[in-house]
């Protein structure tokens, strides 16, 4: 007789399983469908604002070359269309390699500073060195560095 009582308790515990009810499932599906309905409209609103995908490579390059210029003792244009800074860290050189501007320190290794460069002109004048840089994107700058 005890065996039958245990089997009833086991059976009763299976019936009292706490799962989702039909209303809970229906409510969650309606919330998911509401989100799926509103989401494309929200993307459409934000795309109308024309959020600009700004490329920060140019800004980082300008900050880096200005910092290097400020800490340099001597600045000169080299023969192979590059600009060389003599600093306490050594010789820092910026040059165009294919369509990239690369930075090297003491001619060891390199760091790519800008991509897709279309114009890289360095003019050596009496008091300053002018660098004209233009990329395929938004970057179009002239940097003037005092000697």
PDB file of C-alpha atoms in Angstrom:
ATOM      1  CA  UNK A   1       0.000   0.000   0.000  1.00  0.00           C
ATOM      2  CA  UNK A   2       2.872   2.335   0.605  1.00  0.00           C
ATOM      3  CA  UNK A   3       4.071   1.670  -2.922  1.00  0.00           C
ATOM      4  CA  UNK A   4       0.791   2.939  -4.402  1.00  0.00           C
ATOM      5  CA  UNK A   5       0.966   6.110  -2.274  1.00  0.00           C
ATOM      6  CA  UNK A   6       4.459   6.849  -3.518  1.00  0.00           C
ATOM      7  CA  UNK A   7       3.372   6.371  -7.113  1.00  0.00           C
ATOM      8  CA  UNK A   8       0.513   8.819  -6.578  1.00  0.00           C
ATOM      9  CA  UNK A   9       2.902  11.383  -5.120  1.00  0.00           C
ATOM     10  CA  UNK A  10       5.228  10.973  -8.079  1.00  0.00           C
ATOM     11  CA  UNK A  11       2.318  11.294 -10.453  1.00  0.00           C
ATOM     12  CA  UNK A  12       1.044  14.341  -8.610  1.00  0.00           C
ATOM     13  CA  UNK A  13       4.462  16.015  -8.748  1.00  0.00           C
ATOM     14  CA  UNK A  14       4.590  15.503 -12.515  1.00  0.00           C
ATOM     15  CA  UNK A  15       1.194  17.171 -12.850  1.00  0.00           C
ATOM     16  CA  UNK A  16       2.314  20.172 -10.748  1.00  0.00           C
ATOM     17  CA  UNK A  17       5.209  20.914 -13.131  1.00  0.00           C
ATOM     18  CA  UNK A  18       5.673  24.710 -13.299  1.00  0.00           C
ATOM     19  CA  UNK A  19       5.916  25.469 -17.047  1.00  0.00           C
ATOM     20  CA  UNK A  20       4.612  28.355 -19.119  1.00  0.00           C
ATOM     21  CA  UNK A  21       0.899  28.722 -19.421  1.00  0.00           C
ATOM     22  CA  UNK A  22      -0.822  29.396 -22.717  1.00  0.00           C
ATOM     23  CA  UNK A  23      -1.429  33.053 -21.771  1.00  0.00           C
ATOM     24  CA  UNK A  24       2.225  33.629 -20.854  1.00  0.00           C
ATOM     25  CA  UNK A  25       3.365  32.173 -24.165  1.00  0.00           C
ATOM     26  CA  UNK A  26       0.807  34.233 -26.091  1.00  0.00           C
ATOM     27  CA  UNK A  27       1.877  37.416 -24.277  1.00  0.00           C
ATOM     28  CA  UNK A  28       5.603  36.841 -24.975  1.00  0.00           C
ATOM     29  CA  UNK A  29       4.910  36.160 -28.658  1.00  0.00           C
ATOM     30  CA  UNK A  30       2.881  39.370 -28.935  1.00  0.00           C
ATOM     31  CA  UNK A  31       5.732  41.395 -27.366  1.00  0.00           C
ATOM     32  CA  UNK A  32       8.258  39.844 -29.768  1.00  0.00           C
ATOM     33  CA  UNK A  33       6.040  40.550 -32.777  1.00  0.00           C
ATOM     34  CA  UNK A  34       5.516  44.156 -31.611  1.00  0.00           C
ATOM     35  CA  UNK A  35       9.297  44.687 -31.386  1.00  0.00           C
ATOM     36  CA  UNK A  36       9.784  43.097 -34.807  1.00  0.00           C
ATOM     37  CA  UNK A  37       7.107  45.424 -36.232  1.00  0.00           C
ATOM     38  CA  UNK A  38       8.601  48.635 -34.761  1.00  0.00           C
ATOM     39  CA  UNK A  39      12.305  47.876 -35.378  1.00  0.00           C
ATOM     40  CA  UNK A  40      12.419  48.554 -39.174  1.00  0.00           C
ATOM     41  CA  UNK A  41      10.629  51.869 -38.678  1.00  0.00           C
ATOM     42  CA  UNK A  42      13.169  52.899 -36.045  1.00  0.00           C
ATOM     43  CA  UNK A  43      16.045  52.084 -38.418  1.00  0.00           C
ATOM     44  CA  UNK A  44      14.345  54.181 -41.100  1.00  0.00           C
ATOM     45  CA  UNK A  45      14.102  57.198 -38.788  1.00  0.00           C
ATOM     46  CA  UNK A  46      17.762  57.013 -37.783  1.00  0.00           C
ATOM     47  CA  UNK A  47      18.934  56.558 -41.377  1.00  0.00           C
ATOM     48  CA  UNK A  48      17.155  59.816 -42.358  1.00  0.00           C
ATOM     49  CA  UNK A  49      19.359  61.776 -39.964  1.00  0.00           C
ATOM     50  CA  UNK A  50      22.357  60.796 -42.077  1.00  0.00           C
ATOM     51  CA  UNK A  51      24.669  60.048 -39.224  1.00  0.00           C
ATOM     52  CA  UNK A  52      28.134  60.606 -40.666  1.00  0.00           C
ATOM     53  CA  UNK A  53      30.552  57.743 -40.373  1.00  0.00           C
ATOM     54  CA  UNK A  54      33.590  59.844 -39.518  1.00  0.00           C
ATOM     55  CA  UNK A  55      37.006  58.411 -40.046  1.00  0.00           C
ATOM     56  CA  UNK A  56      39.271  59.296 -37.156  1.00  0.00           C
ATOM     57  CA  UNK A  57      42.537  58.198 -38.789  1.00  0.00           C
ATOM     58  CA  UNK A  58      43.182  61.721 -40.068  1.00  0.00           C
ATOM     59  CA  UNK A  59      42.633  63.299 -36.666  1.00  0.00           C
ATOM     60  CA  UNK A  60      44.950  60.805 -34.992  1.00  0.00           C
ATOM     61  CA  UNK A  61      47.596  61.421 -37.678  1.00  0.00           C
ATOM     62  CA  UNK A  62      47.443  65.206 -37.188  1.00  0.00           C
ATOM     63  CA  UNK A  63      47.675  64.875 -33.400  1.00  0.00           C
ATOM     64  CA  UNK A  64      50.653  62.525 -33.750  1.00  0.00           C
ATOM     65  CA  UNK A  65      52.610  64.688 -36.211  1.00  0.00           C
ATOM     66  CA  UNK A  66      51.975  67.833 -34.148  1.00  0.00           C
ATOM     67  CA  UNK A  67      53.149  66.091 -30.970  1.00  0.00           C
ATOM     68  CA  UNK A  68      56.245  64.864 -32.807  1.00  0.00           C
ATOM     69  CA  UNK A  69      56.867  68.346 -34.198  1.00  0.00           C
ATOM     70  CA  UNK A  70      56.589  69.949 -30.763  1.00  0.00           C
ATOM     71  CA  UNK A  71      59.125  67.553 -29.253  1.00  0.00           C
ATOM     72  CA  UNK A  72      61.568  67.704 -32.165  1.00  0.00           C
ATOM     73  CA  UNK A  73      64.903  69.487 -32.240  1.00  0.00           C
ATOM     74  CA  UNK A  74      65.250  69.490 -36.041  1.00  0.00           C
ATOM     75  CA  UNK A  75      62.825  69.032 -38.962  1.00  0.00           C
ATOM     76  CA  UNK A  76      63.779  68.409 -42.572  1.00  0.00           C
ATOM     77  CA  UNK A  77      62.440  67.071 -45.832  1.00  0.00           C
ATOM     78  CA  UNK A  78      64.397  64.048 -46.995  1.00  0.00           C
ATOM     79  CA  UNK A  79      65.304  63.198 -50.578  1.00  0.00           C
ATOM     80  CA  UNK A  80      62.648  60.492 -51.016  1.00  0.00           C
ATOM     81  CA  UNK A  81      59.622  62.718 -50.284  1.00  0.00           C
ATOM     82  CA  UNK A  82      59.366  62.143 -46.570  1.00  0.00           C
ATOM     83  CA  UNK A  83      59.586  64.367 -43.524  1.00  0.00           C
ATOM     84  CA  UNK A  84      62.120  63.573 -40.790  1.00  0.00           C
ATOM     85  CA  UNK A  85      62.062  64.788 -37.177  1.00  0.00           C
ATOM     86  CA  UNK A  86      65.101  64.556 -34.917  1.00  0.00           C
ATOM     87  CA  UNK A  87      63.813  63.972 -31.370  1.00  0.00           C
ATOM     88  CA  UNK A  88      65.121  62.652 -28.066  1.00  0.00           C
ATOM     89  CA  UNK A  89      63.574  59.265 -28.999  1.00  0.00           C
ATOM     90  CA  UNK A  90      65.515  59.202 -32.264  1.00  0.00           C
ATOM     91  CA  UNK A  91      64.809  59.883 -35.913  1.00  0.00           C
ATOM     92  CA  UNK A  92      61.049  59.808 -36.634  1.00  0.00           C
ATOM     93  CA  UNK A  93      60.102  59.677 -40.307  1.00  0.00           C
ATOM     94  CA  UNK A  94      56.731  60.001 -42.057  1.00  0.00           C
ATOM     95  CA  UNK A  95      56.595  58.838 -45.663  1.00  0.00           C
ATOM     96  CA  UNK A  96      54.192  57.715 -48.359  1.00  0.00           C
ATOM     97  CA  UNK A  97      54.343  54.002 -49.151  1.00  0.00           C
ATOM     98  CA  UNK A  98      51.914  53.006 -51.921  1.00  0.00           C
ATOM     99  CA  UNK A  99      48.683  54.627 -50.701  1.00  0.00           C
ATOM    100  CA  UNK A 100      49.573  54.677 -46.997  1.00  0.00           C
ATOM    101  CA  UNK A 101      51.412  57.136 -44.814  1.00  0.00           C
ATOM    102  CA  UNK A 102      53.734  55.227 -42.539  1.00  0.00           C
ATOM    103  CA  UNK A 103      55.727  56.322 -39.507  1.00  0.00           C
ATOM    104  CA  UNK A 104      59.044  54.767 -38.581  1.00  0.00           C
ATOM    105  CA  UNK A 105      61.314  55.425 -35.608  1.00  0.00           C
ATOM    106  CA  UNK A 106      65.046  55.048 -36.281  1.00  0.00           C
ATOM    107  CA  UNK A 107      64.169  53.157 -39.490  1.00  0.00           C
ATOM    108  CA  UNK A 108      62.950  50.204 -37.422  1.00  0.00           C
ATOM    109  CA  UNK A 109      59.517  48.897 -38.217  1.00  0.00           C
ATOM    110  CA  UNK A 110      56.634  51.081 -39.204  1.00  0.00           C
ATOM    111  CA  UNK A 111      53.160  52.161 -38.135  1.00  0.00           C
ATOM    112  CA  UNK A 112      50.468  52.887 -40.713  1.00  0.00           C
ATOM    113  CA  UNK A 113      49.011  56.301 -39.915  1.00  0.00           C
ATOM    114  CA  UNK A 114      46.670  56.945 -42.889  1.00  0.00           C
ATOM    115  CA  UNK A 115      45.122  54.760 -45.577  1.00  0.00           C
ATOM    116  CA  UNK A 116      43.958  55.575 -49.138  1.00  0.00           C
ATOM    117  CA  UNK A 117      46.184  58.633 -49.562  1.00  0.00           C
ATOM    118  CA  UNK A 118      45.851  60.214 -53.008  1.00  0.00           C
ATOM    119  CA  UNK A 119      47.963  63.343 -52.454  1.00  0.00           C
ATOM    120  CA  UNK A 120      51.176  63.647 -50.407  1.00  0.00           C
ATOM    121  CA  UNK A 121      53.140  66.792 -51.245  1.00  0.00           C
ATOM    122  CA  UNK A 122      55.913  68.148 -49.040  1.00  0.00           C
ATOM    123  CA  UNK A 123      57.271  71.590 -49.826  1.00  0.00           C
ATOM    124  CA  UNK A 124      60.395  72.840 -48.093  1.00  0.00           C
ATOM    125  CA  UNK A 125      60.350  76.590 -47.625  1.00  0.00           C
ATOM    126  CA  UNK A 126      62.627  79.000 -45.788  1.00  0.00           C
ATOM    127  CA  UNK A 127      60.974  78.949 -42.339  1.00  0.00           C
ATOM    128  CA  UNK A 128      58.400  76.128 -42.629  1.00  0.00           C
ATOM    129  CA  UNK A 129      57.674  72.767 -44.186  1.00  0.00           C
ATOM    130  CA  UNK A 130      54.196  72.374 -45.721  1.00  0.00           C
ATOM    131  CA  UNK A 131      52.560  68.999 -46.083  1.00  0.00           C
ATOM    132  CA  UNK A 132      49.487  68.678 -48.331  1.00  0.00           C
ATOM    133  CA  UNK A 133      47.558  65.457 -47.684  1.00  0.00           C
ATOM    134  CA  UNK A 134      44.382  64.225 -49.337  1.00  0.00           C
ATOM    135  CA  UNK A 135      42.657  60.847 -49.076  1.00  0.00           C
ATOM    136  CA  UNK A 136      39.785  59.185 -50.905  1.00  0.00           C
ATOM    137  CA  UNK A 137      37.564  59.992 -47.939  1.00  0.00           C
ATOM    138  CA  UNK A 138      36.893  63.282 -46.158  1.00  0.00           C
ATOM    139  CA  UNK A 139      40.497  64.074 -45.210  1.00  0.00           C
ATOM    140  CA  UNK A 140      41.985  67.050 -47.094  1.00  0.00           C
ATOM    141  CA  UNK A 141      44.486  69.034 -44.996  1.00  0.00           C
ATOM    142  CA  UNK A 142      47.578  71.167 -45.221  1.00  0.00           C
ATOM    143  CA  UNK A 143      49.918  70.964 -42.255  1.00  0.00           C
ATOM    144  CA  UNK A 144      52.482  73.720 -41.697  1.00  0.00           C
ATOM    145  CA  UNK A 145      55.452  72.847 -39.464  1.00  0.00           C
ATOM    146  CA  UNK A 146      58.022  75.380 -38.303  1.00  0.00           C
ATOM    147  CA  UNK A 147      61.640  74.417 -38.721  1.00  0.00           C
TER     148      UNK A 147
END
